Amino acid sequence: MNIALIDDMPQVLTHTRKLIQQFADSSNIDFSITCYSSSEELLADFTPHKYSILFMDIYMDGLPGIEAAQQIRRQDESCLIVFLTRSSDHLPQAFHCHAFDYLQKPVTQKDISRVLQDALRLMQTDIQYLEFTHNRQTVRIPHSEIISILSDDHRTVVTDNKGGRYDPLISFSKLTADLENESRFRQINRGILVNMDYISGFDSNLCILSNGQKLPVSTRRLSRIRQQWEDYTFASIRHKMAERRLHS
């Protein structure tokens, strides 16, 4: 799991990193921890799905943590953001960024352990992720954000709904083995897996995706795949309508 710490006070970075590492050691979990001394430094290095958790100070010189979090949220909806501060004044703004938690300084081992335990529990049960290595970084993409996975000229290419394009060092068959068991994913041709949530339609034997991709569909499978997409879309609409009635 990749974690980023953002604070303009070196002693806070050192202290928080030590607490996280102590939790990792006691839990036998491998964390990769990166420290940034400003929001600007983080944003210059940030890419969607690079980090699972951000521990971010709200009050910093330069761009405040709240504004940096808002920019990150526009790129990455799944990253968990934990704000660190000495005041609760910005609590409402923090949760507008869909903050995972809000810790008051000085942060204790108990605080860090609680947040990380909650985060691990969420990641293991509620959200399914595709995890792989890209450019020597571990990337975790929620299954719901994957648009397509292609086998392209001896490479595997993953595209997500944030415009990200990744080349994991793993074969197409191994990467997609678990995804093929999910109703939302369909292999439309040899070496082409798509998420039916992002299918816009079909044009002749091409599958049109919401990001503009046009991918060839197996002629032999075309009518069956179109029917599966229509059935899936209808079932999704019925499920959403049932949920609305349940909560109305």
XYZ file of N, CA and C in Angstrom:
744
model
N 0.848 -1.192 0.000
C 0.000 0.000 0.000
C 0.886 1.246 0.000
N 0.559 2.194 -0.877
C 1.313 3.435 -0.967
C 0.622 4.536 -0.168
N 1.383 5.183 0.705
C 0.860 6.238 1.569
C 1.694 7.502 1.374
N 1.026 8.656 1.317
C 1.731 9.931 1.223
C 1.450 10.771 2.469
N 2.485 11.428 2.978
C 2.359 12.364 4.098
C 2.690 13.745 3.576
N 1.819 14.721 3.886
C 2.022 16.081 3.397
C 1.921 17.040 4.572
N 3.041 17.681 4.904
C 3.080 18.649 6.010
C 4.310 19.517 5.823
N 4.179 20.812 6.141
C 5.320 21.708 5.966
C 6.230 21.757 7.199
N 5.952 20.913 8.193
C 6.805 20.835 9.380
C 7.544 19.496 9.376
N 8.874 19.523 9.207
C 9.647 18.277 9.108
C 9.454 17.350 10.303
N 9.327 17.940 11.508
C 9.181 17.092 12.689
C 7.859 16.332 12.684
N 6.819 16.933 12.089
C 5.525 16.256 11.995
C 5.616 15.094 11.000
N 6.291 15.336 9.873
C 6.481 14.270 8.892
C 7.229 13.090 9.513
N 8.285 13.396 10.234
C 9.087 12.334 10.860
C 8.261 11.561 11.886
N 7.518 12.311 12.719
C 6.709 11.684 13.765
C 5.616 10.795 13.170
N 4.890 11.319 12.179
C 3.786 10.567 11.583
C 4.305 9.346 10.842
N 5.404 9.514 10.137
C 5.996 8.368 9.414
C 6.390 7.262 10.395
N 6.943 7.652 11.526
C 7.351 6.665 12.535
C 6.145 5.892 13.059
N 5.029 6.595 13.317
C 3.821 5.933 13.824
C 3.243 4.955 12.802
N 3.237 5.365 11.533
C 2.724 4.484 10.482
C 3.610 3.249 10.335
N 4.924 3.461 10.395
C 5.847 2.336 10.262
C 5.718 1.372 11.435
N 5.481 1.904 12.622
C 5.285 1.040 13.791
C 4.028 0.180 13.618
N 2.966 0.778 13.086
C 1.753 -0.002 12.817
C 2.038 -1.081 11.777
N 2.767 -0.713 10.717
C 3.083 -1.672 9.654
C 3.892 -2.849 10.199
N 4.889 -2.533 11.037
C 5.742 -3.581 11.587
C 4.950 -4.520 12.504
N 4.083 -3.939 13.335
C 3.323 -4.762 14.282
C 2.241 -5.585 13.583
N 1.787 -5.104 12.413
C 0.724 -5.802 11.676
C 1.270 -6.671 10.552
N 2.593 -6.621 10.368
C 3.244 -7.388 9.291
C 2.676 -7.017 7.918
N 2.554 -5.697 7.701
C 2.039 -5.168 6.443
C 3.119 -4.299 5.805
N 3.242 -4.385 4.499
C 4.258 -3.616 3.779
C 3.655 -2.301 3.281
N 4.091 -1.178 3.850
C 3.673 0.148 3.406
C 4.848 0.846 2.727
N 4.558 1.550 1.638
C 5.529 2.442 1.016
C 5.104 3.866 1.360
N 5.958 4.617 2.051
C 5.596 5.936 2.574
C 6.436 7.012 1.886
N 5.754 8.010 1.304
C 6.424 9.128 0.650
C 6.035 10.413 1.357
N 7.011 11.268 1.627
C 6.761 12.533 2.336
C 6.883 13.729 1.398
N 5.981 14.698 1.563
C 6.012 15.949 0.807
C 5.924 17.113 1.790
N 6.668 18.173 1.520
C 6.699 19.316 2.433
C 5.731 20.423 2.036
N 4.954 20.224 0.962
C 3.969 21.231 0.557
C 2.928 20.587 -0.350
N 1.781 21.257 -0.471
C 0.746 20.781 -1.394
C 1.241 20.827 -2.830
N 1.986 21.876 -3.146
C 2.485 22.031 -4.509
C 3.407 20.870 -4.891
N 4.239 20.440 -3.946
C 5.154 19.332 -4.213
C 4.375 18.042 -4.471
N 3.324 17.830 -3.687
C 2.486 16.646 -3.892
C 1.818 16.686 -5.260
N 1.169 17.800 -5.584
C 0.416 17.890 -6.827
C 1.307 17.739 -8.055
N 2.541 18.207 -7.965
C 3.467 18.078 -9.090
C 3.825 16.621 -9.356
N 3.720 15.795 -8.322
C 4.117 14.390 -8.432
C 2.921 13.445 -8.495
N 1.713 13.982 -8.301
C 0.535 13.134 -8.138
C 0.009 12.622 -9.471
N -0.369 11.355 -9.484
C -1.105 10.756 -10.590
C -2.232 9.921 -9.988
N -3.364 9.789 -10.695
C -4.478 9.001 -10.151
C -4.054 7.590 -9.767
N -4.539 7.143 -8.612
C -4.314 5.786 -8.090
C -2.875 5.540 -7.616
N -2.096 6.606 -7.536
C -0.719 6.421 -7.065
C -0.688 6.088 -5.580
N -1.599 6.720 -4.812
C -1.610 6.515 -3.365
C -2.967 5.973 -2.906
N -2.910 5.081 -1.931
C -4.134 4.571 -1.326
C -4.649 5.527 -0.259
N -3.703 6.146 0.481
C -4.078 7.051 1.577
C -3.171 8.278 1.552
N -3.761 9.443 1.780
C -3.003 10.680 1.980
C -3.266 11.178 3.398
N -2.200 11.441 4.152
C -2.301 12.137 5.435
C -1.851 13.570 5.167
N -2.784 14.515 5.224
C -2.495 15.877 4.752
C -2.810 16.928 5.813
N -1.829 17.797 6.050
C -2.043 18.932 6.938
C -2.957 19.938 6.246
N -3.839 20.565 7.006
C -4.737 21.569 6.430
C -4.047 22.918 6.312
N -3.334 23.329 7.373
C -2.680 24.638 7.394
C -1.234 24.480 6.952
N -0.922 24.967 5.747
C 0.450 24.926 5.241
C 0.761 26.218 4.504
N 2.032 26.585 4.444
C 2.442 27.710 3.610
C 2.128 27.375 2.160
N 1.720 28.377 1.408
C 1.360 28.123 0.022
C -0.069 27.618 -0.075
N -0.289 26.641 -0.913
C -1.633 26.114 -1.141
C -2.111 25.312 0.069
N -3.252 25.691 0.668
C -3.765 24.952 1.833
C -4.128 23.516 1.466
N -4.127 22.659 2.478
C -4.428 21.258 2.249
C -5.821 21.018 1.693
N -6.813 21.813 2.127
C -8.181 21.658 1.640
C -8.246 21.859 0.125
N -7.577 22.907 -0.367
C -7.609 23.186 -1.806
C -6.870 22.115 -2.590
N -5.773 21.624 -2.038
C -5.050 20.532 -2.703
C -5.924 19.281 -2.771
N -6.641 19.004 -1.687
C -7.521 17.834 -1.658
C -8.633 17.948 -2.700
N -9.152 19.143 -2.891
C -10.196 19.350 -3.894
C -9.666 19.039 -5.295
N -8.430 19.449 -5.554
C -7.830 19.140 -6.863
C -7.612 17.646 -7.033
N -7.187 16.996 -5.973
C -6.956 15.549 -6.035
C -8.261 14.810 -6.264
N -9.331 15.255 -5.597
C -10.625 14.593 -5.747
C -11.133 14.624 -7.194
N -10.772 15.665 -7.931
C -11.199 15.740 -9.325
C -10.469 14.714 -10.188
N -9.326 14.219 -9.705
C -8.551 13.231 -10.452
C -8.728 11.810 -9.935
N -8.969 11.691 -8.635
C -8.965 10.370 -7.997
C -10.046 10.337 -6.917
N -11.101 9.573 -7.159
C -12.207 9.503 -6.212
C -11.998 8.440 -5.133
N -11.052 7.537 -5.367
C -10.912 6.398 -4.456
C -9.842 6.579 -3.387
N -8.913 7.498 -3.599
C -7.850 7.730 -2.616
C -8.461 8.211 -1.293
N -8.044 7.614 -0.194
C -8.553 8.017 1.118
C -7.733 9.211 1.628
N -8.423 10.274 2.040
C -7.750 11.487 2.512
C -8.011 11.644 4.006
N -6.930 11.737 4.770
C -7.010 11.948 6.214
C -6.372 13.295 6.509
N -7.135 14.228 7.057
C -6.611 15.560 7.359
C -6.007 15.596 8.757
N -4.895 16.314 8.878
C -4.223 16.533 10.153
C -4.263 18.024 10.456
N -4.662 18.399 11.671
C -4.731 19.817 11.998
C -4.773 20.013 13.506
N -4.509 21.233 13.927
C -4.599 21.567 15.354
C -5.945 22.186 15.711
N -6.806 22.392 14.704
C -8.092 23.039 14.943
C -9.185 22.298 14.188
N -10.394 22.347 14.698
C -11.531 21.721 14.015
C -12.320 22.736 13.190
N -11.741 23.930 12.988
C -12.459 24.994 12.282
C -12.859 24.596 10.867
N -12.020 23.777 10.223
C -12.258 23.438 8.815
C -12.913 22.078 8.633
N -13.524 21.586 9.677
C -14.136 20.261 9.598
C -15.189 20.155 8.494
N -16.116 21.134 8.344
C -17.113 21.016 7.270
C -16.483 20.968 5.879
N -15.484 21.839 5.620
C -14.832 21.839 4.303
C -14.103 20.530 4.050
N -13.541 19.977 5.114
C -12.801 18.721 4.968
C -13.710 17.615 4.456
N -14.913 17.541 4.998
C -15.799 16.458 4.595
C -16.503 16.723 3.275
N -16.448 17.965 2.795
C -16.902 18.229 1.437
C -15.965 17.590 0.429
N -14.738 17.340 0.842
C -13.762 16.654 -0.015
C -13.867 15.143 0.135
N -14.918 14.700 0.837
C -15.106 13.274 1.115
C -13.903 12.717 1.870
N -13.504 13.460 2.905
C -12.377 13.015 3.727
C -12.735 11.716 4.432
N -11.756 10.855 4.561
C -11.963 9.580 5.246
C -11.936 9.776 6.756
N -11.072 10.695 7.224
C -10.989 10.962 8.661
C -10.313 12.309 8.875
N -10.284 12.719 10.132
C -9.815 14.058 10.515
C -9.157 13.906 11.879
N -7.833 14.047 11.938
C -7.095 13.834 13.181
C -6.512 15.147 13.688
N -6.647 15.367 14.981
C -6.068 16.564 15.577
C -4.660 16.280 16.088
N -3.770 17.226 15.816
C -2.394 17.108 16.293
C -2.327 17.431 17.788
N -1.362 16.881 18.488
C -0.388 15.896 18.006
C -1.029 14.526 17.834
N -0.720 13.882 16.713
C -1.295 12.583 16.387
C -0.624 11.508 17.239
N -1.423 10.570 17.720
C -0.896 9.502 18.574
C -0.879 8.173 17.813
N -0.201 7.202 18.405
C -0.175 5.868 17.810
C -1.589 5.284 17.739
N -2.386 5.569 18.758
C -3.762 5.077 18.772
C -4.551 5.651 17.599
N -4.365 6.955 17.318
C -5.051 7.597 16.193
C -4.684 6.920 14.876
N -3.382 6.771 14.649
C -2.902 6.208 13.387
C -3.365 4.760 13.226
N -3.276 3.996 14.289
C -3.680 2.586 14.214
C -5.160 2.461 13.880
N -5.984 3.302 14.505
C -7.425 3.249 14.245
C -7.731 3.567 12.787
N -7.117 4.632 12.265
C -7.376 5.046 10.886
C -6.918 3.964 9.907
N -5.735 3.419 10.133
C -5.215 2.415 9.201
C -6.014 1.115 9.276
N -6.452 0.744 10.460
C -7.297 -0.448 10.574
C -8.615 -0.254 9.834
N -9.212 0.941 9.989
C -10.462 1.241 9.281
C -10.245 1.235 7.767
N -9.126 1.808 7.329
C -8.829 1.870 5.899
C -8.629 0.474 5.316
N -7.891 -0.351 6.015
C -7.650 -1.717 5.543
C -8.948 -2.512 5.483
N -9.803 -2.304 6.464
C -11.086 -3.005 6.487
C -11.946 -2.583 5.292
N -11.952 -1.285 4.995
C -12.720 -0.780 3.861
C -12.196 -1.344 2.543
N -10.882 -1.330 2.396
C -10.284 -1.781 1.136
C -10.477 -3.271 0.922
N -10.548 -4.019 1.996
C -10.661 -5.468 1.877
C -12.094 -5.924 1.646
N -13.078 -5.105 2.053
C -14.461 -5.586 1.991
C -15.348 -4.821 1.024
N -15.284 -3.521 1.024
C -16.271 -2.739 0.277
C -15.887 -2.510 -1.187
N -14.634 -2.303 -1.460
C -14.205 -1.921 -2.793
C -13.213 -2.945 -3.324
N -13.443 -3.407 -4.533
C -12.511 -4.335 -5.163
C -11.555 -3.555 -6.046
N -10.283 -3.895 -5.949
C -9.247 -3.173 -6.673
C -8.488 -4.111 -7.613
N -8.036 -3.546 -8.710
C -7.069 -4.203 -9.575
C -5.706 -3.613 -9.220
N -4.781 -4.447 -8.826
C -3.473 -3.971 -8.376
C -2.379 -4.509 -9.288
N -1.476 -3.601 -9.697
C -0.369 -4.008 -10.565
C 0.750 -2.972 -10.442
N 1.876 -3.264 -11.082
C 3.024 -2.358 -11.071
C 3.117 -1.628 -12.401
N 3.288 -0.317 -12.325
C 3.430 0.524 -13.522
C 4.509 1.555 -13.243
N 5.537 1.595 -14.095
C 6.661 2.521 -13.891
C 7.228 2.418 -12.473
N 7.368 1.190 -12.004
C 7.946 0.891 -10.689
C 7.115 1.390 -9.515
N 5.860 1.722 -9.794
C 4.937 2.145 -8.748
C 3.773 1.158 -8.675
N 3.308 0.877 -7.448
C 2.121 0.044 -7.286
C 0.880 0.889 -7.548
N 0.037 0.426 -8.450
C -1.197 1.127 -8.813
C -2.376 0.260 -8.387
N -3.378 0.885 -7.756
C -4.606 0.179 -7.353
C -5.796 0.933 -7.924
N -6.497 0.308 -8.849
C -7.645 0.948 -9.487
C -8.914 0.201 -9.084
N -9.914 0.901 -8.555
C -11.187 0.228 -8.271
C -11.751 -0.400 -9.544
N -12.309 -1.585 -9.427
C -12.877 -2.245 -10.601
C -13.885 -1.352 -11.310
N -14.635 -0.573 -10.542
C -15.677 0.274 -11.137
C -15.112 1.379 -12.021
N -13.815 1.703 -11.878
C -13.216 2.787 -12.654
C -12.442 2.295 -13.874
N -12.344 0.994 -14.057
C -11.663 0.438 -15.224
C -12.599 0.518 -16.424
N -12.104 1.052 -17.540
C -12.901 1.098 -18.765
C -12.567 -0.090 -19.662
N -11.275 -0.337 -19.870
C -10.897 -1.440 -20.753
C -9.515 -1.966 -20.395
N -9.278 -3.210 -20.778
C -7.952 -3.825 -20.667
C -7.687 -4.511 -22.004
N -6.558 -4.179 -22.616
C -6.239 -4.691 -23.950
C -4.895 -5.401 -23.950
N -4.798 -6.407 -24.772
C -3.516 -7.010 -25.093
C -3.076 -6.392 -26.412
N -2.020 -5.580 -26.370
C -1.639 -4.776 -27.531
C -0.150 -4.943 -27.819
N 0.172 -5.666 -28.875
C 1.561 -5.813 -29.313
C 2.459 -6.286 -28.166
N 2.091 -7.404 -27.558
C 2.853 -8.024 -26.465
C 2.845 -7.184 -25.188
N 1.961 -6.183 -25.107
C 1.809 -5.400 -23.883
C 0.370 -5.520 -23.407
N 0.175 -5.280 -22.119
C -1.173 -5.172 -21.579
C -1.423 -3.714 -21.245
N -2.537 -3.167 -21.708
C -2.836 -1.744 -21.520
C -4.152 -1.613 -20.764
N -4.111 -0.892 -19.640
C -5.298 -0.648 -18.818
C -5.694 0.820 -18.952
N -6.967 1.082 -19.212
C -7.484 2.444 -19.317
C -8.551 2.645 -18.251
N -8.494 3.798 -17.553
C -9.498 4.056 -16.515
C -10.332 5.288 -16.853
N -11.310 5.574 -16.021
C -12.252 6.661 -16.302
C -11.711 8.044 -15.953
N -10.467 8.122 -15.507
C -9.831 9.421 -15.260
C -8.880 9.793 -16.394
N -8.870 8.993 -17.438
C -7.969 9.243 -18.553
C -6.618 8.576 -18.385
N -6.461 7.796 -17.317
C -5.193 7.119 -17.092
C -5.005 5.957 -18.053
N -3.759 5.734 -18.426
C -3.381 4.629 -19.317
C -2.130 3.987 -18.727
N -2.212 2.703 -18.447
C -1.146 2.020 -17.721
C -0.689 0.785 -18.497
N 0.604 0.466 -18.340
C 1.204 -0.701 -18.987
C 1.774 -1.631 -17.925
N 0.928 -2.403 -17.262
C 1.424 -3.288 -16.205
C 2.285 -4.421 -16.761
N 3.256 -4.829 -15.960
C 4.145 -5.907 -16.361
C 3.542 -7.250 -15.972
N 2.423 -7.574 -16.605
C 1.713 -8.818 -16.325
C 0.896 -9.166 -17.561
N 0.712 -10.434 -17.817
C -0.009 -10.844 -19.020
C -1.489 -10.497 -18.925
N -2.102 -10.360 -20.080
C -3.532 -10.046 -20.143
C -4.350 -11.104 -19.420
N -4.042 -12.370 -19.636
C -4.839 -13.450 -19.040
C -4.753 -13.444 -17.525
N -3.574 -13.203 -16.975
C -3.426 -13.169 -15.521
C -4.108 -11.941 -14.920
N -3.999 -10.808 -15.602
C -4.573 -9.566 -15.073
C -6.095 -9.612 -15.060
N -6.681 -10.272 -16.046
C -8.137 -10.247 -16.187
C -8.832 -11.481 -15.605
N -8.070 -12.416 -15.059
C -8.649 -13.687 -14.598
C -9.805 -13.483 -13.624
N -9.612 -12.638 -12.624
C -10.664 -12.414 -11.627
C -11.781 -11.522 -12.160
N -11.442 -10.584 -13.034
C -12.444 -9.640 -13.531
C -13.506 -10.337 -14.371
N -13.139 -11.396 -15.064
C -14.080 -12.061 -15.954
C -15.240 -12.701 -15.190
N -15.083 -12.845 -13.874
C -16.155 -13.401 -13.055
C -17.163 -12.348 -12.611
N -16.873 -11.072 -12.898
C -17.784 -9.980 -12.530
C -18.731 -9.692 -13.689
N -19.983 -9.446 -13.360
C -20.998 -9.259 -14.402
C -20.737 -8.036 -15.272
N -20.051 -7.032 -14.744
C -19.850 -5.792 -15.501
C -18.807 -5.944 -16.612
N -17.938 -6.945 -16.510
C -16.866 -7.094 -17.496
C -17.226 -8.153 -18.543
N -16.834 -7.853 -19.787
C -17.088 -8.782 -20.873
C -15.912 -8.768 -21.851
N -15.456 -9.941 -22.228
C -14.396 -10.038 -23.236
C -15.070 -10.032 -24.600
N -14.863 -8.951 -25.345
C -15.572 -8.776 -26.613
C -14.780 -9.311 -27.799
N -13.523 -9.597 -27.569
C -12.672 -10.149 -28.620
C -11.437 -10.713 -27.946
N -10.651 -11.423 -28.686
C -9.426 -11.963 -28.103
C -8.521 -10.824 -27.635
N -8.187 -10.839 -26.345
C -7.305 -9.804 -25.805
C -7.975 -8.462 -25.576
N -9.315 -8.417 -25.504
C -10.027 -7.151 -25.267
C -11.121 -7.386 -24.227
N -10.954 -6.780 -23.057
C -11.950 -6.845 -21.993
C -12.481 -5.445 -21.745
N -13.808 -5.283 -21.684
C -14.384 -3.957 -21.451
C -15.331 -4.006 -20.264
N -15.500 -2.852 -19.637
C -16.473 -2.665 -18.559
C -17.767 -2.174 -19.203
N -18.833 -2.955 -19.078
C -20.079 -2.616 -19.770
C -20.720 -1.335 -19.247
N -20.293 -0.870 -18.057
C -20.802 0.414 -17.560
C -20.378 1.569 -18.462
N -19.323 1.367 -19.259
C -18.783 2.451 -20.089
C -19.030 2.225 -21.578
N -19.848 1.252 -21.929
C -20.208 1.076 -23.335
C -21.276 2.098 -23.710
N -21.005 2.870 -24.766
C -21.987 3.849 -25.261
C -22.892 3.244 -26.321
N -22.380 2.249 -27.020
C -23.171 1.619 -28.074
C -22.280 0.836 -29.011
N -22.863 0.417 -30.149
C -22.121 -0.362 -31.131
C -22.322 0.267 -32.510
N -21.283 0.227 -33.317
C -21.341 0.703 -34.696
C -20.762 -0.394 -35.570
N -21.651 -1.076 -36.268
C -21.230 -2.248 -37.030
C -20.565 -3.235 -36.063
N -19.325 -3.592 -36.300
C -18.661 -4.545 -35.394
C -17.697 -3.847 -34.434
N -17.959 -2.571 -34.152
C -17.129 -1.814 -33.214
C -17.910 -1.543 -31.929
N -17.241 -1.697 -30.807
C -17.814 -1.334 -29.503
C -17.342 0.071 -29.167
N -18.265 0.997 -28.939
C -17.939 2.389 -28.660
C -17.976 2.604 -27.154
N -16.869 3.075 -26.597
C -16.779 3.306 -25.160
C -16.890 4.796 -24.851
N -17.214 5.114 -23.609
C -17.484 6.496 -23.209
C -16.261 7.399 -23.336
N -15.064 6.831 -23.345
C -13.848 7.650 -23.482
C -13.427 7.821 -24.934
N -14.266 7.361 -25.865
C -13.967 7.511 -27.281
C -13.301 6.310 -27.919
N -12.917 5.325 -27.127
C -12.312 4.123 -27.691
C -13.321 3.397 -28.587
N -12.831 2.886 -29.722
C -13.627 2.063 -30.625
C -12.881 0.749 -30.803
N -13.452 -0.306 -30.233
C -12.745 -1.581 -30.182
C -13.498 -2.631 -30.994
N -12.754 -3.442 -31.740
C -13.408 -4.456 -32.587
C -14.021 -5.582 -31.772
N -15.236 -5.959 -32.156
C -15.943 -7.057 -31.505
C -15.840 -8.291 -32.400
N -15.647 -9.425 -31.784
C -15.630 -10.678 -32.529
C -16.940 -10.826 -33.298
N -16.837 -11.032 -34.609
C -18.041 -11.171 -35.436
C -18.899 -12.326 -34.950
N -18.267 -13.393 -34.549
C -18.993 -14.573 -34.076
C -19.759 -14.281 -32.789
N -19.223 -13.361 -31.939
C -19.843 -13.069 -30.647
C -20.730 -11.821 -30.667
N -20.761 -11.091 -31.780
C -21.344 -9.750 -31.797
C -22.783 -9.716 -31.282
N -23.660 -10.530 -31.836
C -25.070 -10.457 -31.423
C -25.245 -10.846 -29.962
N -24.473 -11.831 -29.498
C -24.578 -12.257 -28.095
C -24.068 -11.168 -27.159
N -22.975 -10.501 -27.532
C -22.404 -9.447 -26.678
C -23.356 -8.248 -26.613
N -23.939 -7.884 -27.739
C -24.899 -6.770 -27.733
C -26.081 -7.088 -26.822
N -26.576 -8.330 -26.874
C -27.696 -8.723 -26.023
C -27.298 -8.720 -24.551
N -26.080 -9.191 -24.258
C -25.595 -9.195 -22.874
C -25.485 -7.772 -22.337
N -25.019 -6.850 -23.182
C -24.912 -5.446 -22.755
C -26.293 -4.857 -22.485
N -27.257 -5.120 -23.359
C -28.613 -4.607 -23.164
C -29.234 -5.179 -21.893
N -29.047 -6.475 -21.660
C -29.574 -7.105 -20.449
C -28.930 -6.517 -19.195
N -27.611 -6.323 -19.259
C -26.879 -5.770 -18.117
C -27.352 -4.344 -17.826
N -27.500 -3.541 -18.871
C -27.934 -2.149 -18.700
C -29.330 -2.093 -18.092
N -30.240 -2.935 -18.577
C -31.608 -2.959 -18.050
C -31.607 -3.379 -16.581
N -30.800 -4.391 -16.241
C -30.722 -4.855 -14.851
C -30.154 -3.766 -13.949
N -29.167 -3.010 -14.440
C -28.568 -1.922 -13.654
C -29.587 -0.829 -13.382
N -30.400 -0.495 -14.391
C -31.425 0.537 -14.217
C -32.454 0.089 -13.190
N -32.881 -1.174 -13.283
C -33.860 -1.686 -12.317
C -33.301 -1.676 -10.895
N -32.004 -2.018 -10.762
C -31.375 -2.031 -9.443
C -31.326 -0.620 -8.853
N -30.967 0.372 -9.677
C -30.902 1.748 -9.197
C -32.286 2.264 -8.811
N -33.301 1.905 -9.569
C -34.666 2.334 -9.250
C -35.128 1.709 -7.924
N -34.779 0.455 -7.727
C -35.148 -0.226 -6.479
C -34.452 0.426 -5.283
N -33.195 0.813 -5.475
C -32.450 1.472 -4.388
C -33.086 2.811 -4.051
N -33.497 3.573 -5.074
C -34.133 4.872 -4.827
C -35.428 4.709 -4.058
N -36.221 3.704 -4.431
C -37.475 3.476 -3.715
C -37.217 3.071 -2.274
N -36.158 2.301 -2.065
C -35.814 1.831 -0.730
C -35.450 2.988 0.185
N -34.779 4.007 -0.385
C -34.287 5.125 0.429
C -35.172 6.360 0.360
N -36.291 6.252 -0.342
C -37.190 7.427 -0.458
C -38.160 7.471 0.721
